mmCIF file of C-alpha atoms in Angstrom:
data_model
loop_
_atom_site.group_PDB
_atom_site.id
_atom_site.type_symbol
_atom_site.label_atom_id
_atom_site.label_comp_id
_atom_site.label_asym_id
_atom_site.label_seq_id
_atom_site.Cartn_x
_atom_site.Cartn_y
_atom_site.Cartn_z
ATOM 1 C CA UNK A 26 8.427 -29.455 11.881
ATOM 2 C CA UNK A 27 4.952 -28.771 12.137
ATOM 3 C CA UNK A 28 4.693 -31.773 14.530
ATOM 4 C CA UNK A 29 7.221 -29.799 16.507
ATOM 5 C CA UNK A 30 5.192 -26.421 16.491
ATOM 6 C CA UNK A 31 2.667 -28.562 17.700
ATOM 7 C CA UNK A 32 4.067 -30.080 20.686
ATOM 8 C CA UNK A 33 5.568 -26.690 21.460
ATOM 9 C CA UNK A 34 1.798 -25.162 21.594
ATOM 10 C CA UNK A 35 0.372 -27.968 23.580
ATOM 11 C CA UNK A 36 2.734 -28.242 25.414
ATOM 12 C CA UNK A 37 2.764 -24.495 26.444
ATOM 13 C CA UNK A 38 -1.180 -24.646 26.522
ATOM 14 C CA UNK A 39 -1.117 -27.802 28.904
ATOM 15 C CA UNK A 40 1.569 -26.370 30.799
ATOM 16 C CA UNK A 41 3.823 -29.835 30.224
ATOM 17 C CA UNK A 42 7.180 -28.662 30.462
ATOM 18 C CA UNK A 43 8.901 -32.073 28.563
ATOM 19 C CA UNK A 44 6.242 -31.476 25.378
ATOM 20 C CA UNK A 45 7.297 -27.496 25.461
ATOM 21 C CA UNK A 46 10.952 -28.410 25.299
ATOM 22 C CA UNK A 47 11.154 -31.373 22.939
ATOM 23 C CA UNK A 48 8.833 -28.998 20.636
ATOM 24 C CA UNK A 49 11.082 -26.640 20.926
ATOM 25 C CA UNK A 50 14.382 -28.448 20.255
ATOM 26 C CA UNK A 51 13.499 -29.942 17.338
ATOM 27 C CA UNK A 52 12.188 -26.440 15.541
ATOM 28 C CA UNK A 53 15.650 -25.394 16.589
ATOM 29 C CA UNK A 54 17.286 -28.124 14.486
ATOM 30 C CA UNK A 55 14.577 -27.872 11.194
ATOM 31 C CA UNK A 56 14.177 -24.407 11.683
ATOM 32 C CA UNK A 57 18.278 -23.247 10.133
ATOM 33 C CA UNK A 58 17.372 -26.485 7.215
ATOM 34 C CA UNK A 59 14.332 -24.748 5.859
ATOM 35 C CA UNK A 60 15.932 -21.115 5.870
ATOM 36 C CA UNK A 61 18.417 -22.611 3.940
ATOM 37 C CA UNK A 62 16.226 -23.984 1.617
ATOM 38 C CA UNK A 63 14.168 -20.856 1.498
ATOM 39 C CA UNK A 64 17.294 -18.885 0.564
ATOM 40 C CA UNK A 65 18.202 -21.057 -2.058
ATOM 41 C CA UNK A 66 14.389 -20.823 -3.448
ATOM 42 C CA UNK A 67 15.050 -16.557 -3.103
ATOM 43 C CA UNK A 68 18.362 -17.018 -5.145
ATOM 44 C CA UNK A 69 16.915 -19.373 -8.055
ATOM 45 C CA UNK A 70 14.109 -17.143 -8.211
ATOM 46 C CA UNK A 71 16.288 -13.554 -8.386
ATOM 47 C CA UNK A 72 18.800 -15.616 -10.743
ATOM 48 C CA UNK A 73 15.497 -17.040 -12.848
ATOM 49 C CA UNK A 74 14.470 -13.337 -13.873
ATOM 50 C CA UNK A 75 17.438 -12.009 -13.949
ATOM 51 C CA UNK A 76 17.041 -8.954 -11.092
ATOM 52 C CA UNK A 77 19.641 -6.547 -11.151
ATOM 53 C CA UNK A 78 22.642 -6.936 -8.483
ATOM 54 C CA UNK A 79 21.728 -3.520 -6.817
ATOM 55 C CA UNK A 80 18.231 -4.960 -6.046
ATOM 56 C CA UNK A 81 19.678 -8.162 -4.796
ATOM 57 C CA UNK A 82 21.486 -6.470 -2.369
ATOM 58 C CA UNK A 83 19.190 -4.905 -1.246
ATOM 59 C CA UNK A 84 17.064 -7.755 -1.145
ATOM 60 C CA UNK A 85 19.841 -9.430 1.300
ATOM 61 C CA UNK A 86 20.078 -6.077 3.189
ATOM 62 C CA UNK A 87 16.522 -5.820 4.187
ATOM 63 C CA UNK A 88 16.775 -10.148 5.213
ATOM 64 C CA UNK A 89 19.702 -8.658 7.573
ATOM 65 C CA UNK A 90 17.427 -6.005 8.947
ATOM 66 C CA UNK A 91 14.300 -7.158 9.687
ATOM 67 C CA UNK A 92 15.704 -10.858 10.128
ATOM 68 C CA UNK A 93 12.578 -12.146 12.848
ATOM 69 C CA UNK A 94 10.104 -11.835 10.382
ATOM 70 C CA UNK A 95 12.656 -13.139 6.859
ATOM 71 C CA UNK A 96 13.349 -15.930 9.060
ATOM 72 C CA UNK A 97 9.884 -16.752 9.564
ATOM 73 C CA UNK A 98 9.098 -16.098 5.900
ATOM 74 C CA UNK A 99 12.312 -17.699 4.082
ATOM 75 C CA UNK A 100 11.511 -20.958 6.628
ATOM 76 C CA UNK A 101 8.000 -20.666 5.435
ATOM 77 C CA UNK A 102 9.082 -20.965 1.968
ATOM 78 C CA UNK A 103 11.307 -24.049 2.682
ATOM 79 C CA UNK A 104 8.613 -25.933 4.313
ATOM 80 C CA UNK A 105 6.132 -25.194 1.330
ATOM 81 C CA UNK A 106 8.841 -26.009 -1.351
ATOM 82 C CA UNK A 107 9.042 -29.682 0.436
ATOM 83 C CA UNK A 108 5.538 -30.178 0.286
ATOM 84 C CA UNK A 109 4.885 -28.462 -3.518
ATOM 85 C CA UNK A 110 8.185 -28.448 -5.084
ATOM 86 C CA UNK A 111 8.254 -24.909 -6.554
ATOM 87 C CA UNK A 112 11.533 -25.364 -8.929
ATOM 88 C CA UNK A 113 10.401 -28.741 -9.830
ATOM 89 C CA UNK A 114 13.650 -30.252 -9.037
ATOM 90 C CA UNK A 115 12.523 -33.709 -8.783
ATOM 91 C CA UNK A 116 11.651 -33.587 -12.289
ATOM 92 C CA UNK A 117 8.503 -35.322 -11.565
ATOM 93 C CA UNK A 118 4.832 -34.466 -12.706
ATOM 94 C CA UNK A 119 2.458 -31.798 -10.728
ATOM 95 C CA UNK A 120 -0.021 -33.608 -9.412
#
C-alpha cells in the first residue's frame, strides 16, 4: 500500500500517467482491506472496555458522517495493526 501511495505521488509529480494509475488501482483494492481491519481493531477495542451501546452508536454515526477523514483514519489503523500488531493476535512476543 504504501508502495502504491508512492507510485501514485510520483507518478502525479512526474506527470507519468501509467505510474498515477497503477498507484491508484492498487490503493483502491488495499484501501476497503485495511478499513476493514481498522473497524475490527475499533470494535475489539469498544468491546475490550466495555463502552456503553449509546456511545457506540454514536461512535458508528459520526464514521457515517464524516466518512473522508474515518476512512483515512480506520485505514490508518489497519496498516499500523499489520506492521505492530495491536491485539497481539499472533500470539507472538513484542519485539
Amino acid at each position: 500500500f504504501i508502495v502504491a501511495f508512492g507510485l501514485f505521488l510520483l507518478g502525479d509529480y512526474t506527470r507519468w500517467k501509467v505510474l498515477k494509475i497503477i498507484g491508484q488501482n492498487v490503493m483502491l483494492v488495499y484501501g476497503p482491506i485495511f478499513f476493514v481491519i481498522g473497524m475490527a481493531i475499533l470494535k475489539f477495542y469498544l468491546d475490550k472496555f466495555k463502552v456503553a451501546k449509546g456511545f457506540r452508536f454514536l461512535i458508528i454515526l459520526m464514521t457515517f458522517m464524516y466518512f473522508p477523514f474515518a476512512f483515512i483514519f480506520i485505514s490508518s489503523l489497519g496498516i499500523f495493526d499489520t506492521l505492530f500488531d495491536y491485539r497481539r493476535l499472533t500470539g507472538g512476543k513484542k519485539i
